[in-house]
PDB file of C-alpha atoms and ligand atoms in Angstrom:
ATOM      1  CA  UNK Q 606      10.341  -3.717   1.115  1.00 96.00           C
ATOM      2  CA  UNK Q 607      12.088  -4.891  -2.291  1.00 98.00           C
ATOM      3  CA  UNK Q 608      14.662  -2.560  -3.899  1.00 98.00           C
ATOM      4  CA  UNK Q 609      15.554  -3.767  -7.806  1.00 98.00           C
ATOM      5  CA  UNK Q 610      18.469  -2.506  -9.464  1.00 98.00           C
ATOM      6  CA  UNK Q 611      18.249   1.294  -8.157  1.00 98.00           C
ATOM      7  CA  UNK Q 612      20.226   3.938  -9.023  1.00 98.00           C
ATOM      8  CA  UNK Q 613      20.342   7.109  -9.090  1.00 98.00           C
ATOM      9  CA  UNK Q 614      22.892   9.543 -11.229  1.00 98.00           C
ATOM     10  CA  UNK Q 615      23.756  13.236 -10.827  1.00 97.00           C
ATOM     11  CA  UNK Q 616      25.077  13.774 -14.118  1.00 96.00           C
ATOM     12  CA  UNK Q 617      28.259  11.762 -14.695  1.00 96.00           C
ATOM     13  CA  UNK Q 618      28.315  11.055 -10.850  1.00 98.00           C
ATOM     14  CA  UNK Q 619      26.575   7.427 -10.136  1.00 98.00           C
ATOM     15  CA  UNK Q 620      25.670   8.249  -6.417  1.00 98.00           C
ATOM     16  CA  UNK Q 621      23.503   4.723  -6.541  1.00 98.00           C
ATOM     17  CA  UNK Q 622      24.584   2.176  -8.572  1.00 98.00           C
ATOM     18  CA  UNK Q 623      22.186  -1.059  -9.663  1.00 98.00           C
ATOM     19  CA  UNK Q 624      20.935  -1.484  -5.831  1.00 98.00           C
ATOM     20  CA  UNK Q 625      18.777  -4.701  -5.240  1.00 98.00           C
ATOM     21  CA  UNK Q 626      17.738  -6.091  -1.817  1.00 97.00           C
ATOM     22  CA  UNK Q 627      15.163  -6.943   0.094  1.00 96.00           C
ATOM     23  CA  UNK Q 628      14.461  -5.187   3.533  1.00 96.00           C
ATOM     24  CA  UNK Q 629      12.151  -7.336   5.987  1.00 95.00           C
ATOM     25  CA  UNK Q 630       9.062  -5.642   7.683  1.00 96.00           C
ATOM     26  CA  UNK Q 631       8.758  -4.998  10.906  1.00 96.00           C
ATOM     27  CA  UNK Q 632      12.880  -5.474  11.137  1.00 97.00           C
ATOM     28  CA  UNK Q 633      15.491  -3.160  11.557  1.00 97.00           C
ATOM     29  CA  UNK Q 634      17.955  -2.426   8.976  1.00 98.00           C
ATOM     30  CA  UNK Q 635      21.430  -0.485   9.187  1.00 98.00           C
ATOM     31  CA  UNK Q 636      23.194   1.260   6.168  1.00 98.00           C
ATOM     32  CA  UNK Q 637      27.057   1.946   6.515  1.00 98.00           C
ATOM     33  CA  UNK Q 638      29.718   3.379   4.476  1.00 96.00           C
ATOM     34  CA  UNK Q 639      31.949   6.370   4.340  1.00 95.00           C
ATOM     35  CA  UNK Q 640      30.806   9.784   3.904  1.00 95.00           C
ATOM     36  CA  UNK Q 641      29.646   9.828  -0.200  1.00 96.00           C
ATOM     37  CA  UNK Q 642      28.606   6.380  -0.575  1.00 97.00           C
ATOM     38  CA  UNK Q 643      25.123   7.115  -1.162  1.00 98.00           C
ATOM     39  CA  UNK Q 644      23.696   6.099   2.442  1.00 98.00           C
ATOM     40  CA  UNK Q 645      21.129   9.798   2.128  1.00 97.00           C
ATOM     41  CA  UNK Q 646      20.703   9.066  -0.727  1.00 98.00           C
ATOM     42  CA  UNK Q 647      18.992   5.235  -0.514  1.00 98.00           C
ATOM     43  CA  UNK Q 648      17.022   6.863   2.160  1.00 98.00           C
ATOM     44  CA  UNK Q 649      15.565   9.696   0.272  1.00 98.00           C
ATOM     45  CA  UNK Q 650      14.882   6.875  -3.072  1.00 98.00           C
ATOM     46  CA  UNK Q 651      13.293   4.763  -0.115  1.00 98.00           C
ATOM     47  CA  UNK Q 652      11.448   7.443   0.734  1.00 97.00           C
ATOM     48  CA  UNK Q 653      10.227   8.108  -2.390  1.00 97.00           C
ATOM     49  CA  UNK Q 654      11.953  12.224  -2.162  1.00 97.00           C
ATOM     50  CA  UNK Q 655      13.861  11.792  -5.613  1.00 98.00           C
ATOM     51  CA  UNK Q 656      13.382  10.161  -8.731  1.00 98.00           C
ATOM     52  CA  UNK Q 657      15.581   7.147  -9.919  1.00 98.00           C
ATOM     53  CA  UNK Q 658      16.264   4.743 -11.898  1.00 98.00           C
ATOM     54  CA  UNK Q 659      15.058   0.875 -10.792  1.00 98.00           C
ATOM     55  CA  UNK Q 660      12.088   0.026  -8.391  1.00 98.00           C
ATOM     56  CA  UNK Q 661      11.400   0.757  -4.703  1.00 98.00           C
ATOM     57  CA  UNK Q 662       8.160  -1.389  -3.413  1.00 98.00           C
ATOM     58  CA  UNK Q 663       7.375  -0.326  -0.107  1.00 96.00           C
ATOM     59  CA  UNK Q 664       3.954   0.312   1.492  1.00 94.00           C
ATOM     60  CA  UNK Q 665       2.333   2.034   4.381  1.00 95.00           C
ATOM     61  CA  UNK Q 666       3.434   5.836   5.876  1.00 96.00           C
ATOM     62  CA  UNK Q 667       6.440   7.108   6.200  1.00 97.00           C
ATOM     63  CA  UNK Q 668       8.345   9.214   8.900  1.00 97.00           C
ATOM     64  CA  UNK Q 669      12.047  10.525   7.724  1.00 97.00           C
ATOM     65  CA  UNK Q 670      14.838  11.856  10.127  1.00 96.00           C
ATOM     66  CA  UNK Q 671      16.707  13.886   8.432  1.00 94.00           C
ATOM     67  CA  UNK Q 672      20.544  14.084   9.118  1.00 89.00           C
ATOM     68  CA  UNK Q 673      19.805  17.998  10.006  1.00 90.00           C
ATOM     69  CA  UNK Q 674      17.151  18.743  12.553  1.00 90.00           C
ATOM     70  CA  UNK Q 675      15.274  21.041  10.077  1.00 93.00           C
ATOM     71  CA  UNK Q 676      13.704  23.051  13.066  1.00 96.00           C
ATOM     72  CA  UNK Q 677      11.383  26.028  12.382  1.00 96.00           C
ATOM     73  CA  UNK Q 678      13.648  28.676  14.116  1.00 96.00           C
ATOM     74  CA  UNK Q 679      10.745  30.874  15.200  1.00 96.00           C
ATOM     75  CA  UNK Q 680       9.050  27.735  17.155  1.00 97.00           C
ATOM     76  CA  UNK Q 681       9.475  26.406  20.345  1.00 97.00           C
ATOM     77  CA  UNK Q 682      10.681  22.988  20.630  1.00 97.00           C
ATOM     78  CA  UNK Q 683       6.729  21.629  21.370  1.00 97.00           C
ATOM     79  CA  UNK Q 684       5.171  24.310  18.811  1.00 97.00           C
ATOM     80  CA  UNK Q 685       8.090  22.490  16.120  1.00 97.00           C
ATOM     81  CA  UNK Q 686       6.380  19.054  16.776  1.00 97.00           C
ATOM     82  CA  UNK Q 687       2.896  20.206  17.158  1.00 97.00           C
ATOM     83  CA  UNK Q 688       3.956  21.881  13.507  1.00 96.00           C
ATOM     84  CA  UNK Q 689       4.216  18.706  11.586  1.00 93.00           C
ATOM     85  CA  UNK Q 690       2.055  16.184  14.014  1.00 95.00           C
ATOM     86  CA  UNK Q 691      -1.578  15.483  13.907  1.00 93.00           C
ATOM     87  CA  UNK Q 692      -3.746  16.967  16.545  1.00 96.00           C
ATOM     88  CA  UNK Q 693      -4.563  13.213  17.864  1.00 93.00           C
ATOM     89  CA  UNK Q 694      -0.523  12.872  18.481  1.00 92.00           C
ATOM     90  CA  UNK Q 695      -0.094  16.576  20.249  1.00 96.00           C
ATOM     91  CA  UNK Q 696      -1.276  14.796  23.934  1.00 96.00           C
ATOM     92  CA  UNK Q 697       1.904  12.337  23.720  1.00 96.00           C
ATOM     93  CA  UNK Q 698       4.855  15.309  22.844  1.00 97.00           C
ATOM     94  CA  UNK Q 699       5.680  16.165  26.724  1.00 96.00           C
ATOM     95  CA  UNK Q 700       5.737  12.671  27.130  1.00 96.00           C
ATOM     96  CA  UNK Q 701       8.332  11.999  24.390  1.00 96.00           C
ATOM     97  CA  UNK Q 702      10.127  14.931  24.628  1.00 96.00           C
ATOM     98  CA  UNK Q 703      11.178  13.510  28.399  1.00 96.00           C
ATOM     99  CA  UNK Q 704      12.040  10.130  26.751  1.00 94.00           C
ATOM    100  CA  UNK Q 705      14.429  11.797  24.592  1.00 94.00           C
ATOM    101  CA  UNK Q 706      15.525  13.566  28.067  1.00 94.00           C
ATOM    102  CA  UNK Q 707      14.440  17.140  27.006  1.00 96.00           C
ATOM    103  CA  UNK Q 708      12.078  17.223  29.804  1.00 95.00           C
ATOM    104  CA  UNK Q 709      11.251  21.134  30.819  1.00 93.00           C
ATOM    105  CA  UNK Q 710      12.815  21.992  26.895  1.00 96.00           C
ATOM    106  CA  UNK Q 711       8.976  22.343  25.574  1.00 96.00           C
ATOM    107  CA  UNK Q 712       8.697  26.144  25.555  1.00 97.00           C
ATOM    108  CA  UNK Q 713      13.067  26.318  24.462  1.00 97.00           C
ATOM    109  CA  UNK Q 714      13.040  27.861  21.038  1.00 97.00           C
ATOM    110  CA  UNK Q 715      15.844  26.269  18.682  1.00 96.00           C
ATOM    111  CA  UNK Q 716      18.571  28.766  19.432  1.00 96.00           C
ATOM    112  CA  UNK Q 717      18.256  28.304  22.827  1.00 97.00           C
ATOM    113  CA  UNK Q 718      19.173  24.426  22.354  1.00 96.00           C
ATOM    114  CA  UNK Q 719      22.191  22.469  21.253  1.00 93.00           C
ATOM    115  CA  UNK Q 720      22.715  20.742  18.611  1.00 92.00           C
ATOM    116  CA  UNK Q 721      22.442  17.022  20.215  1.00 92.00           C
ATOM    117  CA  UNK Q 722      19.384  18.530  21.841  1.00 94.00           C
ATOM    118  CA  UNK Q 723      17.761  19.975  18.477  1.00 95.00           C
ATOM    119  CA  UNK Q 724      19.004  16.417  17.160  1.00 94.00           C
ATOM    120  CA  UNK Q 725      16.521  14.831  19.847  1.00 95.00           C
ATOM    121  CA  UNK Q 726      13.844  17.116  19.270  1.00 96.00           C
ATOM    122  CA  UNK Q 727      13.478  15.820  15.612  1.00 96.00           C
ATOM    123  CA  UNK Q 728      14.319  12.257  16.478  1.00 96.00           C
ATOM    124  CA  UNK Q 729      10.796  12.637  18.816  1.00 96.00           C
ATOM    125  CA  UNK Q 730       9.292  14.136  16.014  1.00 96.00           C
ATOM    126  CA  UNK Q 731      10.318  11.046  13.952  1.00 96.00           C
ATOM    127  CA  UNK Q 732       8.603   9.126  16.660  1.00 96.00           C
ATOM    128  CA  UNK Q 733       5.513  10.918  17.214  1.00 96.00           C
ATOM    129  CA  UNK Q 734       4.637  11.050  13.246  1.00 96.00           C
ATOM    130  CA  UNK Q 735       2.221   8.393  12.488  1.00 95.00           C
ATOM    131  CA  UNK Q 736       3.939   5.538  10.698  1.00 96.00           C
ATOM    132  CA  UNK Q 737       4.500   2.193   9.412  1.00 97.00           C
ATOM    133  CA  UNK Q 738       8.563   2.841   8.083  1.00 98.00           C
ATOM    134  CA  UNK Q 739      10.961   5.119   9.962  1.00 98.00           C
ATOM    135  CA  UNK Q 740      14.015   6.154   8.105  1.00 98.00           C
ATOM    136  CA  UNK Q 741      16.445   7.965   9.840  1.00 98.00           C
ATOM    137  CA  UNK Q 742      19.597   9.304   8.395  1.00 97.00           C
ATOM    138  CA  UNK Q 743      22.149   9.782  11.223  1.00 97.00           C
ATOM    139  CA  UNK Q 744      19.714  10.070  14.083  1.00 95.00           C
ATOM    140  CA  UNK Q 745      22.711  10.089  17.061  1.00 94.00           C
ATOM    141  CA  UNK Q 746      25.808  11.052  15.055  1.00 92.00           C
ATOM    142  CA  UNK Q 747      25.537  14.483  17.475  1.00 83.00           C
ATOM    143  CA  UNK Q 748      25.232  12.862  20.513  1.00 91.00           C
ATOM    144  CA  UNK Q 749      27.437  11.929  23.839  1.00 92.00           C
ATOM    145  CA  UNK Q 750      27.497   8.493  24.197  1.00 93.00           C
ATOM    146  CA  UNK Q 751      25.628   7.758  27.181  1.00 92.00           C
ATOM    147  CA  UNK Q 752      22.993  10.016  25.758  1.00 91.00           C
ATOM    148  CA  UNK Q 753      23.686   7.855  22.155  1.00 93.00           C
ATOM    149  CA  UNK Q 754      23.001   4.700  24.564  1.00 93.00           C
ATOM    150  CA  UNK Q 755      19.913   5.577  26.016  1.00 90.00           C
ATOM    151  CA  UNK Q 756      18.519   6.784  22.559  1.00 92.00           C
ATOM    152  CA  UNK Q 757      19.575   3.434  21.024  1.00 94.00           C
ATOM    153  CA  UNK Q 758      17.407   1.607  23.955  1.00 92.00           C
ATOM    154  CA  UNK Q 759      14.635   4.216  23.582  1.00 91.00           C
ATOM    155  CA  UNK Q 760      14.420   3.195  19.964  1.00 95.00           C
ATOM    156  CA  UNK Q 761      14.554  -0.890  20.284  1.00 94.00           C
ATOM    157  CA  UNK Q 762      11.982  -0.077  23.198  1.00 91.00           C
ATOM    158  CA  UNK Q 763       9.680   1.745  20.800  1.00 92.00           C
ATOM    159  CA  UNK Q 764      10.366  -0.879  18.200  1.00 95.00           C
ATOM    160  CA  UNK Q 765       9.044  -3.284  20.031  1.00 94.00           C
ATOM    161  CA  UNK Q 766       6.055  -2.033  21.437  1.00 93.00           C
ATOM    162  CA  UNK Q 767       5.589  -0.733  17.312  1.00 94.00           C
ATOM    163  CA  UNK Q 768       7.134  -3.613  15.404  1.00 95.00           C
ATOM    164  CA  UNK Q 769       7.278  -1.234  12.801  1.00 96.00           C
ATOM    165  CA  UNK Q 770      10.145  -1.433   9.182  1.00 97.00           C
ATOM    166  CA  UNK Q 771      13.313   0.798  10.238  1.00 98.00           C
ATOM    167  CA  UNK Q 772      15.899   2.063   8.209  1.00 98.00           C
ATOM    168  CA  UNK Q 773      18.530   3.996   9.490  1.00 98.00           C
ATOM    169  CA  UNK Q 774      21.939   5.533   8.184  1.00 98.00           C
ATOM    170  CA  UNK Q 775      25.090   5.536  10.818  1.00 97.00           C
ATOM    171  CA  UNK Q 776      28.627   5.852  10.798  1.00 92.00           C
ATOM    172  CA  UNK Q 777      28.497   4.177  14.115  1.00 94.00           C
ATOM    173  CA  UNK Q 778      29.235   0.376  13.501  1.00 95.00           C
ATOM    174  CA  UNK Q 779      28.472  -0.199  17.559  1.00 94.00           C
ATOM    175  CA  UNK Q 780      25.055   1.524  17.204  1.00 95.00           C
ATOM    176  CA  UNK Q 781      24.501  -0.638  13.829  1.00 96.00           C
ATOM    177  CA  UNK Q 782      25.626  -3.818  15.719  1.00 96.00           C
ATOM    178  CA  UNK Q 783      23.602  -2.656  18.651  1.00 96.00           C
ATOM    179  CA  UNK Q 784      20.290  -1.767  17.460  1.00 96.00           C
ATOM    180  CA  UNK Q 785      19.779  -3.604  13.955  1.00 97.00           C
ATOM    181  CA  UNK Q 786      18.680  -7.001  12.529  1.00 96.00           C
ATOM    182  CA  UNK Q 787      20.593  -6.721   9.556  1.00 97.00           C
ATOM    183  CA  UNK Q 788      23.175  -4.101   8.074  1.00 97.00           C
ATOM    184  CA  UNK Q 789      23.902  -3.139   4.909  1.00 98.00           C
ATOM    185  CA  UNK Q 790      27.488  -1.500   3.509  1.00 98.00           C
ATOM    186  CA  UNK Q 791      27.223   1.149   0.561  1.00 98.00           C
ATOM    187  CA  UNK Q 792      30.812   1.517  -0.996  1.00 97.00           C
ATOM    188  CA  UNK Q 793      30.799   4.154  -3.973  1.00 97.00           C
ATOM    189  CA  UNK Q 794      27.423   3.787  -4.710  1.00 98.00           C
ATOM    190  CA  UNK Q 795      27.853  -0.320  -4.826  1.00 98.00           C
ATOM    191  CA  UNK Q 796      25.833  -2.827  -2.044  1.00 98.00           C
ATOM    192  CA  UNK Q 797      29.398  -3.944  -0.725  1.00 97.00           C
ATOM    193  CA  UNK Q 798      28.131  -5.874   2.050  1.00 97.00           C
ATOM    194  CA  UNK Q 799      24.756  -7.100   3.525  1.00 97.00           C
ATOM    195  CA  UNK Q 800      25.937  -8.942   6.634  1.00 96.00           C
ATOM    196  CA  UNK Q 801      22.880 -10.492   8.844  1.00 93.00           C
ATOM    197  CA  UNK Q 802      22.817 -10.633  12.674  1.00 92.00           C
ATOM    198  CA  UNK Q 803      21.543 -13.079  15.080  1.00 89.00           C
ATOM    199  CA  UNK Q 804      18.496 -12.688  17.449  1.00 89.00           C
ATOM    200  CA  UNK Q 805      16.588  -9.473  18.120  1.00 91.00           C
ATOM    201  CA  UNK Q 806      18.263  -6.202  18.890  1.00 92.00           C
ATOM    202  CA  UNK Q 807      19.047  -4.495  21.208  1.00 92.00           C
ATOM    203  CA  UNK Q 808      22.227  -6.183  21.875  1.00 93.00           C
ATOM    204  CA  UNK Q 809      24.543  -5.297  24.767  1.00 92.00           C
ATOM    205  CA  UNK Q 810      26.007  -1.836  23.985  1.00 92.00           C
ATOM    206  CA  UNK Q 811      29.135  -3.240  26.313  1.00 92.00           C
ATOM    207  CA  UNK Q 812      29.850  -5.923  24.365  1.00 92.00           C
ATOM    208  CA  UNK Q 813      31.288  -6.293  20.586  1.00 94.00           C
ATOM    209  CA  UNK Q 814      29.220  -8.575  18.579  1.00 92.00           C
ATOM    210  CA  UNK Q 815      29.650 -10.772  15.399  1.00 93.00           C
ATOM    211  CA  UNK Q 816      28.306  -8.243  13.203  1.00 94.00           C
ATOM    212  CA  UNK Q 817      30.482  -5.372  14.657  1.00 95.00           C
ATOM    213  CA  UNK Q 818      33.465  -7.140  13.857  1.00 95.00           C
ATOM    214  CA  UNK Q 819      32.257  -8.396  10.408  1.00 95.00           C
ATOM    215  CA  UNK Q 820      30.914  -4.465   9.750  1.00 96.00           C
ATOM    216  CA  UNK Q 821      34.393  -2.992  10.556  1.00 95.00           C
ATOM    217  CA  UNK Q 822      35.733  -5.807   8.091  1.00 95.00           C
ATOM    218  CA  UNK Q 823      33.670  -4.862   5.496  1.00 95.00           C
ATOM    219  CA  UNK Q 824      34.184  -1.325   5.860  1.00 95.00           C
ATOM    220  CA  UNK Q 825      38.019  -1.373   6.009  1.00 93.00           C
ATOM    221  CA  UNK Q 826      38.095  -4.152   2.992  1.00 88.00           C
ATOM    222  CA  UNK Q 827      39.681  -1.855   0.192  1.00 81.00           C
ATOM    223  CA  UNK Q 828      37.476  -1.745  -3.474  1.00 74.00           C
TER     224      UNK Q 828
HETATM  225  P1  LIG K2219      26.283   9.882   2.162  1.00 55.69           P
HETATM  226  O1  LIG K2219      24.957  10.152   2.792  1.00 55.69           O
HETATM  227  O2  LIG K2219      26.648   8.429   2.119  1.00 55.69           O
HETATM  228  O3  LIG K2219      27.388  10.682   2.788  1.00 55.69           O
HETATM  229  P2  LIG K2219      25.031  11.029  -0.170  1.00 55.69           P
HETATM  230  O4  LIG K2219      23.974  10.027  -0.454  1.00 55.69           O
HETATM  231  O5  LIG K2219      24.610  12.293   0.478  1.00 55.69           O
HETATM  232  O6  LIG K2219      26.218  10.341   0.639  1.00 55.69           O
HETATM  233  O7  LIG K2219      25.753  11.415  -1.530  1.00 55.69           O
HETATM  234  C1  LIG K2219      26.238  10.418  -2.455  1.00 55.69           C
HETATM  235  C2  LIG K2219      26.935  11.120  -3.603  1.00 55.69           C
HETATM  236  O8  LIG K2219      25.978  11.851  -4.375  1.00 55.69           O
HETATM  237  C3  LIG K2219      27.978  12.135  -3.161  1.00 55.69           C
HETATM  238  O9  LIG K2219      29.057  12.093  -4.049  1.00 55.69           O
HETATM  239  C4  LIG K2219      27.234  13.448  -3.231  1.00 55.69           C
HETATM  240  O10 LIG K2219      28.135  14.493  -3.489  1.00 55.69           O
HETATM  241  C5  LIG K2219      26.307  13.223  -4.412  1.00 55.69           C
HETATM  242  N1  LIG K2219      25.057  14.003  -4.298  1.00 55.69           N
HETATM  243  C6  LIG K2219      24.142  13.881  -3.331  1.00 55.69           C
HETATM  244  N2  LIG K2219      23.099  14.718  -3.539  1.00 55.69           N
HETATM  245  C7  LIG K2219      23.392  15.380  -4.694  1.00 55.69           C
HETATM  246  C8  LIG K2219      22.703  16.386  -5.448  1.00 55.69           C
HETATM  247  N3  LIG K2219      21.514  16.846  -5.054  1.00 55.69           N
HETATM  248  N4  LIG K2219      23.305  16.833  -6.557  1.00 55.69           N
HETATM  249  C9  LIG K2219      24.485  16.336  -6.973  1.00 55.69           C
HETATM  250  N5  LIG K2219      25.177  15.390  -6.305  1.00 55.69           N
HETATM  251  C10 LIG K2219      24.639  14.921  -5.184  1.00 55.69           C
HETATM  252 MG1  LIG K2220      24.407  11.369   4.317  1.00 55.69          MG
END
């Protein structure tokens, strides 16, 4: 995936500014930065949701996590995936649904859920819809941390089997350092940082790793 020079305005307001960089295939990428850097916003130019300035070159199908569940509130939790999945992937959602430990949640309509359990309904959505690029904006900001741990391994798992191109957004620089090959720090709309790791996520949760610490250094460096 090759991004040249995008950006994106909102009148005066440069919300991507002059963005180039290549993202592997089949790799996982991180984006970082504070809250109004532009991290939604790369995804949803990624994605191809809003127009831009610059080149995107990406190919094959995309699946997109929002950062809000975006549940149909009249739909059970199964009926919300069945919604949006083809009929070939309906046979897998009880299946998922326990990986993303909502077992026995099927027929639980969105107000009878939490939010870090409405959260993992549309993260197996993300899953189940057929893909070659996942982009997920936020996907465990909502949830405990042993429950942000096992969805972290339940990802690299599926990444594995898959070897599919993921992007995801976090504020999390453990779950960046964790799960990704590569991470990349939006400051203001700028590409302040695009630190590298080394070998194959997922690394030990327990255990700070290069890229953590160079992530929280890029990330406190002031503009
Ligand atoms: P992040 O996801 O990093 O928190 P966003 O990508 O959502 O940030 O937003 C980047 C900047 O663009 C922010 O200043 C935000 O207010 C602005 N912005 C985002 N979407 C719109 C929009 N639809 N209209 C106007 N400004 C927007
Ligand atoms: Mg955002």
């Amino acid at each position: 995936m090759k991004l040249s020079h995008v950006t994106k305005r909102y009148g005066e307001l440069i919300a991507l500014d002059d963005i180039s960089a290549e993202i592997e295939e089949g790799k996982i990428c991180a984006v970082l930065g504070e809250s109004g850097a532009g991290k939604s916003t790369l995804l949803s130019a990624i994605a191809g949701m809003i127009p831009y300035e610059g080149s995107v070159e990406r190919t094959g199908a995309v699946s997109y996590l929002f950062q809000s569940p975006k549940l149909l509130p009249h739909l059970t939790a199964g009926d919300n995936l069945k919604f949006v999945l083809p009929k070939a992937q309906w046979k897998d959602i009880g299946q998922m649904l326990e990986k993303v430990g909502l077992a026995g949640k099927e027929n639980a309509r969105p107000r009878e859920l939490s939010g870090g359990e409405m959260q993992r309904v549309a993260i197996a959505r993300a899953f189940l819809f057929p893909h070659d690029v996942l982009l997920m904006d936020e996907p465990f900001s909502s949830l405990d941390l042993a429950l942000k741990k096992s969805l972290i391994d339940l990802t690299a798992s599926l990444w594995r089997e898959r070897r599919e191109t993921v992007v995801f957004v976090t504020h999390d620089v453990r779950e960046a350092a964790t799960l990704s090959h590569r991470a990349l720090v939006l400051k203001k709309g700028k590409l302040a940082a695009d630190l590298p790791a080394e070998g194959e996520p997922p690394r030990d949760f327990f255990v700070t790793s290069a890229l953590e610490t160079s992530l929280v250094r890029a990330l406190m460096t002031p503009d």
